[in-house]
Every structure is written in C-alpha cells, then in structure tokens.
PDB file of C-alpha atoms in Angstrom:
ATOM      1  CA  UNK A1018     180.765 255.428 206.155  1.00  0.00           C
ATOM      2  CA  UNK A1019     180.373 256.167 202.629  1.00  0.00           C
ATOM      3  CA  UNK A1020     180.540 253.146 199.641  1.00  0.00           C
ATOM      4  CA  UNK A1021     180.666 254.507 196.184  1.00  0.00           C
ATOM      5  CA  UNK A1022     179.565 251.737 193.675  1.00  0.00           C
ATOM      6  CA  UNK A1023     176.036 249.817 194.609  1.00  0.00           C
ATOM      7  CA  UNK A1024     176.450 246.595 192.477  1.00  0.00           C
ATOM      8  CA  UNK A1025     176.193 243.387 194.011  1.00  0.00           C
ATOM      9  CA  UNK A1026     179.712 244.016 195.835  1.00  0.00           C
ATOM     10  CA  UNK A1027     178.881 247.363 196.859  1.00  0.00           C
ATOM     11  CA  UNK A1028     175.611 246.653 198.545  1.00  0.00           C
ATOM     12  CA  UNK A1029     176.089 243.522 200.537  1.00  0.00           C
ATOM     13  CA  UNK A1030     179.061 245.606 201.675  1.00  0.00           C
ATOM     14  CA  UNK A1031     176.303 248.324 203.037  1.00  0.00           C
ATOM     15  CA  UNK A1032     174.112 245.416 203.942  1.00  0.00           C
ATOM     16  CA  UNK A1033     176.735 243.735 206.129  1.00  0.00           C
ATOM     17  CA  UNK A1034     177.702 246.703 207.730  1.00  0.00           C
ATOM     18  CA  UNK A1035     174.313 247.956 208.218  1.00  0.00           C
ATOM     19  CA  UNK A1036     173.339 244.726 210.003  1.00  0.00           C
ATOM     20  CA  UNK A1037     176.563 246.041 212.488  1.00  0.00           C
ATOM     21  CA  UNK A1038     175.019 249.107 213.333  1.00  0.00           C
ATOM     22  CA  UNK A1039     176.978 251.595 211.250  1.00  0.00           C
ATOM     23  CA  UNK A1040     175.392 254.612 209.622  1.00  0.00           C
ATOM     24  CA  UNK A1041     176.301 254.583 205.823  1.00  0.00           C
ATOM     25  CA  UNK A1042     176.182 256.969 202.768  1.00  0.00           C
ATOM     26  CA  UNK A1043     175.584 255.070 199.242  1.00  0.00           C
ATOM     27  CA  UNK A1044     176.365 256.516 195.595  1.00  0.00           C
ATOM     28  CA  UNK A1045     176.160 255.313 192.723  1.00  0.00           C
ATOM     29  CA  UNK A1046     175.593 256.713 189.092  1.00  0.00           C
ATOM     30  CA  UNK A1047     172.094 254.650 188.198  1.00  0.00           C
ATOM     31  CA  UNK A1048     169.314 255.770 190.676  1.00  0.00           C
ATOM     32  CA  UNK A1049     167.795 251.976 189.756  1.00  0.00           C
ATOM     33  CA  UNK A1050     170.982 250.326 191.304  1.00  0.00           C
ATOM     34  CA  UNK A1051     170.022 251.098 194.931  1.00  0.00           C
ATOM     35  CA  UNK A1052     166.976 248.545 194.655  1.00  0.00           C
ATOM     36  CA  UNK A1053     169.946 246.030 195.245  1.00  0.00           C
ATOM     37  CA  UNK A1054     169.752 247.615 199.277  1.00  0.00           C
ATOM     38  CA  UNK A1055     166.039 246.482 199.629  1.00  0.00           C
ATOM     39  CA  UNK A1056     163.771 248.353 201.040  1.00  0.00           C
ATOM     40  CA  UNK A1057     164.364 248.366 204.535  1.00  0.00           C
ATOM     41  CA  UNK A1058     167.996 250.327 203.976  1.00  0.00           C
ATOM     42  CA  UNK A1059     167.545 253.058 206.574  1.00  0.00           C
ATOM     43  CA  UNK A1060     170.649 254.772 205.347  1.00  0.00           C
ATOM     44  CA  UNK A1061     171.147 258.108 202.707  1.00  0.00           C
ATOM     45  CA  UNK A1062     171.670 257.042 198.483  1.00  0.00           C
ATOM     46  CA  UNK A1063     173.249 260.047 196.372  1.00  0.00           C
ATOM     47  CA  UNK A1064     172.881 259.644 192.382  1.00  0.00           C
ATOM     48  CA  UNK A1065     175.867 260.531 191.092  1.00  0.00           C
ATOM     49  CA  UNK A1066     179.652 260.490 189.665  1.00  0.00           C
ATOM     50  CA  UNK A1067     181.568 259.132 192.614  1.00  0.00           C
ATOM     51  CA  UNK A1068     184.624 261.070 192.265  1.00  0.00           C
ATOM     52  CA  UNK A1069     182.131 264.584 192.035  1.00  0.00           C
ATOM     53  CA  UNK A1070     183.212 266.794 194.782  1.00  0.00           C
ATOM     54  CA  UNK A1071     179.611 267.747 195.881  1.00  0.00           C
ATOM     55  CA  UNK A1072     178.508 264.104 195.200  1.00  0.00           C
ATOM     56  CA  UNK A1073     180.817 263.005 197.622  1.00  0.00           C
ATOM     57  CA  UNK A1074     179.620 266.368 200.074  1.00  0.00           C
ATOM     58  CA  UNK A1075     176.320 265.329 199.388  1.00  0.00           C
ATOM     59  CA  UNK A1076     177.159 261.357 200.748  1.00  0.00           C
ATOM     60  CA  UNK A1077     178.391 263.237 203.919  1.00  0.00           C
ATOM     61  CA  UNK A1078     182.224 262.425 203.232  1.00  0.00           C
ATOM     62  CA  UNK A1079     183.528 265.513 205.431  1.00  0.00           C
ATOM     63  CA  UNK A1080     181.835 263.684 208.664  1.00  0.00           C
ATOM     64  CA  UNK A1081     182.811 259.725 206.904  1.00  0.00           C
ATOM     65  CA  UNK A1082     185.497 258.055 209.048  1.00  0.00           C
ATOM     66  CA  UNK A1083     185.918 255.416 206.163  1.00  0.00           C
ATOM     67  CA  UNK A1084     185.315 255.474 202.597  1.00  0.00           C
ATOM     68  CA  UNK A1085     185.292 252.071 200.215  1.00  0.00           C
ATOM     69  CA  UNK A1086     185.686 252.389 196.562  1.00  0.00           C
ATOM     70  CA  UNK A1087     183.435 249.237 194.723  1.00  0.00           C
ATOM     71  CA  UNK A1088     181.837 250.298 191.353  1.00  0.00           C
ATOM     72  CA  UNK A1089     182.854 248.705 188.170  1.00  0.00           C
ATOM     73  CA  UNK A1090     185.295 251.075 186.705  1.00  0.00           C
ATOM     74  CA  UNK A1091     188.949 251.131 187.775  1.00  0.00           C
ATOM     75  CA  UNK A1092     189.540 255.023 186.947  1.00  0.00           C
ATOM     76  CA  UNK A1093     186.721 255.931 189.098  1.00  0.00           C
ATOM     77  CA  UNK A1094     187.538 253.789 191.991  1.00  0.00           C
ATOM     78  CA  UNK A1095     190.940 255.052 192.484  1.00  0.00           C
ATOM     79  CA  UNK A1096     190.379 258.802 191.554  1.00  0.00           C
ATOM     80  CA  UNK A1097     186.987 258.636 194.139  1.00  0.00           C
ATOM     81  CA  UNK A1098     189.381 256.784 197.010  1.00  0.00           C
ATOM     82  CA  UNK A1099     192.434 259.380 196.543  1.00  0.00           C
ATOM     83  CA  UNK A1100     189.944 262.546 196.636  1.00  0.00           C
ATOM     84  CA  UNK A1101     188.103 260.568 200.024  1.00  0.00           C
ATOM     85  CA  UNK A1102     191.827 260.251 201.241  1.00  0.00           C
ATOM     86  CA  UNK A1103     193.655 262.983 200.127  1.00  0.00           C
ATOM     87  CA  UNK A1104     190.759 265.854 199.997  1.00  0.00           C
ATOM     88  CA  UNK A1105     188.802 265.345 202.524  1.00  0.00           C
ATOM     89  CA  UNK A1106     191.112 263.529 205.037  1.00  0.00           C
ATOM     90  CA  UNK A1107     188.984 260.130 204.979  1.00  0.00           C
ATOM     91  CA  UNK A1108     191.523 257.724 207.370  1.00  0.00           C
ATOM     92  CA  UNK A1109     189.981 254.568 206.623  1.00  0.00           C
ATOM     93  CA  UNK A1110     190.080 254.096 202.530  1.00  0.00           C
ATOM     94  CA  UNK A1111     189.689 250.799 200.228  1.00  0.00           C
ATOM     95  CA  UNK A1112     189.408 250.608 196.562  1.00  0.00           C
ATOM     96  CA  UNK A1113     188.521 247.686 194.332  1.00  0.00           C
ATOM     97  CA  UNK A1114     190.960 247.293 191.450  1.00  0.00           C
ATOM     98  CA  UNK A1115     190.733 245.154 188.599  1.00  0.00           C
ATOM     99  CA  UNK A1116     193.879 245.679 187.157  1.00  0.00           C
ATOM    100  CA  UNK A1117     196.171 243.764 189.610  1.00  0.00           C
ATOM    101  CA  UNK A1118     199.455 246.273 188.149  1.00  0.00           C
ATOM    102  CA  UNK A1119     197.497 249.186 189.163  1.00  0.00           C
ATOM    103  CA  UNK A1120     195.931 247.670 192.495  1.00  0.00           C
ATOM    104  CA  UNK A1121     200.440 247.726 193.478  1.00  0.00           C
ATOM    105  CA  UNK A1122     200.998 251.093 192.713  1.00  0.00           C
ATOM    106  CA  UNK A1123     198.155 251.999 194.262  1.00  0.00           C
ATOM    107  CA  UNK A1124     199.340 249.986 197.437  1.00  0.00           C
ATOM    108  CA  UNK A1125     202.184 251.523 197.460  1.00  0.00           C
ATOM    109  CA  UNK A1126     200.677 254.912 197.697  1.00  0.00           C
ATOM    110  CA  UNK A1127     198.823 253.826 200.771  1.00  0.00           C
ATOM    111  CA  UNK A1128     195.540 253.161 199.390  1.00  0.00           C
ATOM    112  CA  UNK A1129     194.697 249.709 200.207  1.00  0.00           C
ATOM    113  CA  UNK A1130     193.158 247.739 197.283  1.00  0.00           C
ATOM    114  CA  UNK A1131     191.167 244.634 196.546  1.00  0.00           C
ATOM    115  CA  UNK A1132     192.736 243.541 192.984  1.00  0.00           C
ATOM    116  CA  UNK A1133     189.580 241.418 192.715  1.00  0.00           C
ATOM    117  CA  UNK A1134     190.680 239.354 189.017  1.00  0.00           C
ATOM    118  CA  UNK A1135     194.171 237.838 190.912  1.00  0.00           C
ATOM    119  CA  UNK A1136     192.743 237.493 193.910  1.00  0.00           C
ATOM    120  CA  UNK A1137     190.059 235.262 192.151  1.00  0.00           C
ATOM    121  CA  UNK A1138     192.333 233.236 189.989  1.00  0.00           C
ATOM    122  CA  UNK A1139     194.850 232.673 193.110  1.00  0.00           C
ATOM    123  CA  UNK A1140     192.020 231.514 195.250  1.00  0.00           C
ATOM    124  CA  UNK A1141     190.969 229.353 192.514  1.00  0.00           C
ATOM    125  CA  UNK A1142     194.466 227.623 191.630  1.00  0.00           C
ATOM    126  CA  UNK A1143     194.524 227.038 195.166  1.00  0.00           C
ATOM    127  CA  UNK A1144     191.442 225.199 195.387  1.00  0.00           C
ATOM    128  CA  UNK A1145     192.761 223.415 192.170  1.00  0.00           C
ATOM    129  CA  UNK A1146     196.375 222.606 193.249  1.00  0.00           C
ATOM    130  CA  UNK A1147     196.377 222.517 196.488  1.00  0.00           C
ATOM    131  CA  UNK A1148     200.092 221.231 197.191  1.00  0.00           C
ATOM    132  CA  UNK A1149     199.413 220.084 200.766  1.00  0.00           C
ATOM    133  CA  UNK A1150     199.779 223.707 202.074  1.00  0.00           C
ATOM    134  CA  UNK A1151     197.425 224.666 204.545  1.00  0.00           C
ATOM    135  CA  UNK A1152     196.765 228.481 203.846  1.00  0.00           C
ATOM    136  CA  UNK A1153     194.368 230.284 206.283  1.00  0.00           C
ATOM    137  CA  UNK A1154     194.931 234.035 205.380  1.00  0.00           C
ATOM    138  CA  UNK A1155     196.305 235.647 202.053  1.00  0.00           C
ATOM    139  CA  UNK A1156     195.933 239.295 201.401  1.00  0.00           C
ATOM    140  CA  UNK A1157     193.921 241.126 198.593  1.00  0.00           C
ATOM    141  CA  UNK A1158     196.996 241.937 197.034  1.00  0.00           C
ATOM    142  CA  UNK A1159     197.970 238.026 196.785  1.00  0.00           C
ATOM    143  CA  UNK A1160     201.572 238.720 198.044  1.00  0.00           C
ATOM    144  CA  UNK A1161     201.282 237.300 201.723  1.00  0.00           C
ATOM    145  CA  UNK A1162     199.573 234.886 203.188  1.00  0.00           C
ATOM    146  CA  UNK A1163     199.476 233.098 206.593  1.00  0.00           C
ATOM    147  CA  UNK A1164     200.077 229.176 206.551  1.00  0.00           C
ATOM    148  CA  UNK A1165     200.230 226.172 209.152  1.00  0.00           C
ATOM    149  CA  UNK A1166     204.353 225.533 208.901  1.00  0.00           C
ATOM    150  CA  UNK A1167     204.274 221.698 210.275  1.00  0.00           C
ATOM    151  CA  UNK A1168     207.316 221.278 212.552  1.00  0.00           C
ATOM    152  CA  UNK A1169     209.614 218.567 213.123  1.00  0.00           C
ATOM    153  CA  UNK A1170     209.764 216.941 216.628  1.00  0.00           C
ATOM    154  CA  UNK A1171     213.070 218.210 217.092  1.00  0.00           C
ATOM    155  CA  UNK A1172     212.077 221.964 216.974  1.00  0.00           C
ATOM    156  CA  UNK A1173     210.262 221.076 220.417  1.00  0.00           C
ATOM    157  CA  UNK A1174     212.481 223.327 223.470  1.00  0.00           C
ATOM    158  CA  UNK A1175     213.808 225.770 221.211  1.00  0.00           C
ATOM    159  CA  UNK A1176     212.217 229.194 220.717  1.00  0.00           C
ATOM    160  CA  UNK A1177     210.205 231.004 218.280  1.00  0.00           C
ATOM    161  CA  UNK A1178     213.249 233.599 217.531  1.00  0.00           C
ATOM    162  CA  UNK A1179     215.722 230.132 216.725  1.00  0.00           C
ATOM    163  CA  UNK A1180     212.814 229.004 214.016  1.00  0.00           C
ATOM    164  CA  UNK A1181     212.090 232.913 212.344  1.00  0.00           C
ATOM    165  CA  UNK A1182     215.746 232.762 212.250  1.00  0.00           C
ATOM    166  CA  UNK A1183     216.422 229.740 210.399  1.00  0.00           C
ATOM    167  CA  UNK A1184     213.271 230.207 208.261  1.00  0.00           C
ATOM    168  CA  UNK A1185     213.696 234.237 207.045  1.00  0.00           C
ATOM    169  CA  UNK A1186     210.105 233.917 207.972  1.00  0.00           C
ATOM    170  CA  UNK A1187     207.740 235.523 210.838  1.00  0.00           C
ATOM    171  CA  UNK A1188     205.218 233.744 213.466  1.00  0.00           C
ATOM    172  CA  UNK A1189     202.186 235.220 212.811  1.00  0.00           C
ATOM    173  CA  UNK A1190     200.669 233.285 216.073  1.00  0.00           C
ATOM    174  CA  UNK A1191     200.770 229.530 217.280  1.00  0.00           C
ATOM    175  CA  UNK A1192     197.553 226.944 218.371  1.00  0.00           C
ATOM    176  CA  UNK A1193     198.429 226.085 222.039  1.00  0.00           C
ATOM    177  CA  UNK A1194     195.612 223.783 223.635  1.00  0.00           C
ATOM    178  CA  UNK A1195     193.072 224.420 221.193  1.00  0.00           C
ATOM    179  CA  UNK A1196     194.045 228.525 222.079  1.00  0.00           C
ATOM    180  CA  UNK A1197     195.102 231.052 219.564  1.00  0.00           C
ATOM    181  CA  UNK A1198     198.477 232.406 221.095  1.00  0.00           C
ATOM    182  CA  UNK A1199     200.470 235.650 219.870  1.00  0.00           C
ATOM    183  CA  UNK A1200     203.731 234.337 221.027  1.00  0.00           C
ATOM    184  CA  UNK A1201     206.767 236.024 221.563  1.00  0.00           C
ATOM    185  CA  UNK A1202     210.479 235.855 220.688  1.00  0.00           C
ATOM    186  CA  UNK A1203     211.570 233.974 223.337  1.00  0.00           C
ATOM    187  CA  UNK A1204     208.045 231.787 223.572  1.00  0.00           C
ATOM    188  CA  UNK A1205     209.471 228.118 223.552  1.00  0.00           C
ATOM    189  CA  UNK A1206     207.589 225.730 221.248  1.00  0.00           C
ATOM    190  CA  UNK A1207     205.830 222.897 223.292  1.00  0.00           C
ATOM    191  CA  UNK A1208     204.601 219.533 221.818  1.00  0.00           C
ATOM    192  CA  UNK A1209     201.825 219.755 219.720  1.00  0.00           C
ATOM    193  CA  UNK A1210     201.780 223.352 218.802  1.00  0.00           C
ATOM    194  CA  UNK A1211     200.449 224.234 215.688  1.00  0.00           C
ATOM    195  CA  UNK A1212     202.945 227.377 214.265  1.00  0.00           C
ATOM    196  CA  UNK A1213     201.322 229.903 211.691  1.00  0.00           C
ATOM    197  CA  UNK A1214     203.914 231.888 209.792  1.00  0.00           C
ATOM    198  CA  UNK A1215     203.738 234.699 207.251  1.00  0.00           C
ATOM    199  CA  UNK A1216     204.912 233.939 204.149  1.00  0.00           C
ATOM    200  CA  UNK A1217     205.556 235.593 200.485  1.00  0.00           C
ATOM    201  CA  UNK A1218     205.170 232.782 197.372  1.00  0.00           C
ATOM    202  CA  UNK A1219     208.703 233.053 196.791  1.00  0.00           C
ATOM    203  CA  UNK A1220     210.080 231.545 200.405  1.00  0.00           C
ATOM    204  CA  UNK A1221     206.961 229.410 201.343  1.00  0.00           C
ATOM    205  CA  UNK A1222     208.899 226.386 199.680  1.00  0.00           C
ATOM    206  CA  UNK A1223     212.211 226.977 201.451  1.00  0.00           C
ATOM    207  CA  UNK A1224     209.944 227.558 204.898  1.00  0.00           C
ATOM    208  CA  UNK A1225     208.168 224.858 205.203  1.00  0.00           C
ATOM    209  CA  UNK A1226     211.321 222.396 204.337  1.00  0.00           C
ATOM    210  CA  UNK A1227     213.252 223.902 206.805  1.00  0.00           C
ATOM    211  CA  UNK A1228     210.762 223.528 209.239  1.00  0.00           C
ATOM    212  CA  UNK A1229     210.213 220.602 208.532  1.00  0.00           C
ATOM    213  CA  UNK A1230     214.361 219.635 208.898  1.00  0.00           C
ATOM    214  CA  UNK A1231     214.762 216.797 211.406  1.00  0.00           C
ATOM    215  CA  UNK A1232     218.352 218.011 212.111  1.00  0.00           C
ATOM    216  CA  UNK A1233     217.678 222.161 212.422  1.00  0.00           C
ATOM    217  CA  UNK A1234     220.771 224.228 213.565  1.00  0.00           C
ATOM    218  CA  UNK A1235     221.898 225.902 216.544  1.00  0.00           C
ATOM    219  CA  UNK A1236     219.701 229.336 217.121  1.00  0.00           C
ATOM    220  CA  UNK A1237     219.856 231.609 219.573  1.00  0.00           C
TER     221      UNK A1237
END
C-alpha cells in the first residue's frame, strides 16, 4: 500500500495498518514529517511531490494494490489518487477532500473520498441535536447513513419486503437474539427485532414515522 500525505492523518493511517501486517510505501513532501511514524516504522518513506510520476514509482505504486490520498492540499490529493487509479491501475483508491463540492464530483468519478470539513460538522450537529435518531453508520460523503427504524407492534408477521415497500427505504440488516442478521425479502419480522435501514436525510423523517404507523397497510 502506498499513503501519500504523512501528517497526523496520514501516519496513524500507516501506523494502523502496519500494526495489521501490511507492507506500506509513505510520501510526503517534508523529509521531517516522517518522524510522525516513530522509529520502529519498518516500511519505505519517499520525499517528494505526491502526484510525481517517479515519486509515486519510487513508493512502489506499480506493485500497490491500494493507494490513499491524505496530505493537506485538495489539488494534490485528487490529481495523486486519479494518476494511482487511472495510470497505474491502483484498484483500491481513497482521497481526502476538503472541499465537500469537489469530494461529489469526485465520487461520482469513482474515486471514493473522505470530505473531512462536512463530515466533521455533521458528526458534530449530531452529537449536538441529536433528535432521538439512533445513527450507527453514515458515509464520508454524509449522504447515507444506517439507523435503528423502531417498529410498531403491528409490523410483527409481516415481511421485510411489506416494510422496504411502505418505507422507499432498504434493510441494511436486523438484531435477532442479540445476532446481527442479513435478512432477506421474505425474512418475517419476529418480536423484538431491532431493524437497521439505510437512509438519505431527505426520507429518514418520512421512514421512521411510517415505521412507526400503528395501522401500516397491506404489503405483499
């Protein structure tokens, strides 16, 4: 793996996945930055411009099987992960991106990206405002997230197809006896299931008040 960027994201990234056994490439413009690794770091450090053709050579990025993106600058992050993705045929690509405009474009082009500034101030509101929602996933993008949709009694005997139906939302997995459970369509909710369901900010209201409906209608 290669990281490009050794600030304080960039190398408890390489210290984490160190620690898991994978062999990693570092680069990073300011030789005095890779201090930050400590000095047991047993993998290679390139001084250099990230986005540098033979930088990235040098890192080993012909033989990387993933590639993440984390210095400070926006422009070199995304130039750096389309070169690691497009050049050299990197699968595995991720790019930090303050600019959460950019960091949606750049989704859409395949790259994934961690729009670290909205991702920040969403987790934050959150913590602030909760609104009773319990939220146990949201993506670096801050578009979907994963919540606990409580369920009225009478939902209990009908399927999960009959609730995605009436919601516009998907199961992402149910609690079953303490058990995470990747049910099905035609998986029948049971008393005392706990339903998780992907949402978007726009429906989660609409969701979770028609789950909550004590009178649901007919599904299938």
């Amino acid at each position: 793996m290669v990281i490009m960027g050794c600030g304080r994201l960039g190398s408890t990234l390489a210290q984490k996945l160190e620690e898991r056994g994978h062999s990693l490439a570092v680069i990073d413009q300011n030789s005095d930055a890779f201090r930050r690794l400590g000095s047991d770091f047993s993998g290679i450090t390139v001084t250099g411009i990230g986005f540098d053709r033979d930088v990235l050579r040098a890192a080993g990025i012909e033989r990387a099987d993933a590639f993440a993106a984390v210095s400070s600058g926006d422009n070199s992050n995304i130039i750096s992960a389309r070169l690691a993705r497009e050049t050299f045929g990197v699968s595995r690509v991720v790019a930090r991106i303050y600019d959460a405009r950019r960091a949606q474009v750049y989704e859409r082009l395949g790259i994934p990206t961690v729009a670290t500034i909205r991702w920040a101030a969403d987790r934050m509101f959150r913590h602030l405002v909760p609104e009773g929602t319990v939220e146990v996933f949201r993506d670096p993008t801050s578009v979907v997230a994963i919540v606990e949709v409580p369920l009225h009694r009478d939902w209990v005997g009908r399927t999960l197809k009959s609730l995605e139906e009436e919601t516009g939302a998907r199961v992402a997995y149910l609690m079953r006896f303490g058990m995470g459970t990747l049910g099905t369509p035609s998986t029948v909710i049971q008393d005392g299931d706990q339903v998780f369901m992907l949402v978007s900010d726009d429906i989660v209201s609409d969701v979770l008040d028609i789950a909550a409906g004590s009178q649901p209608r007919e599904g299938h």
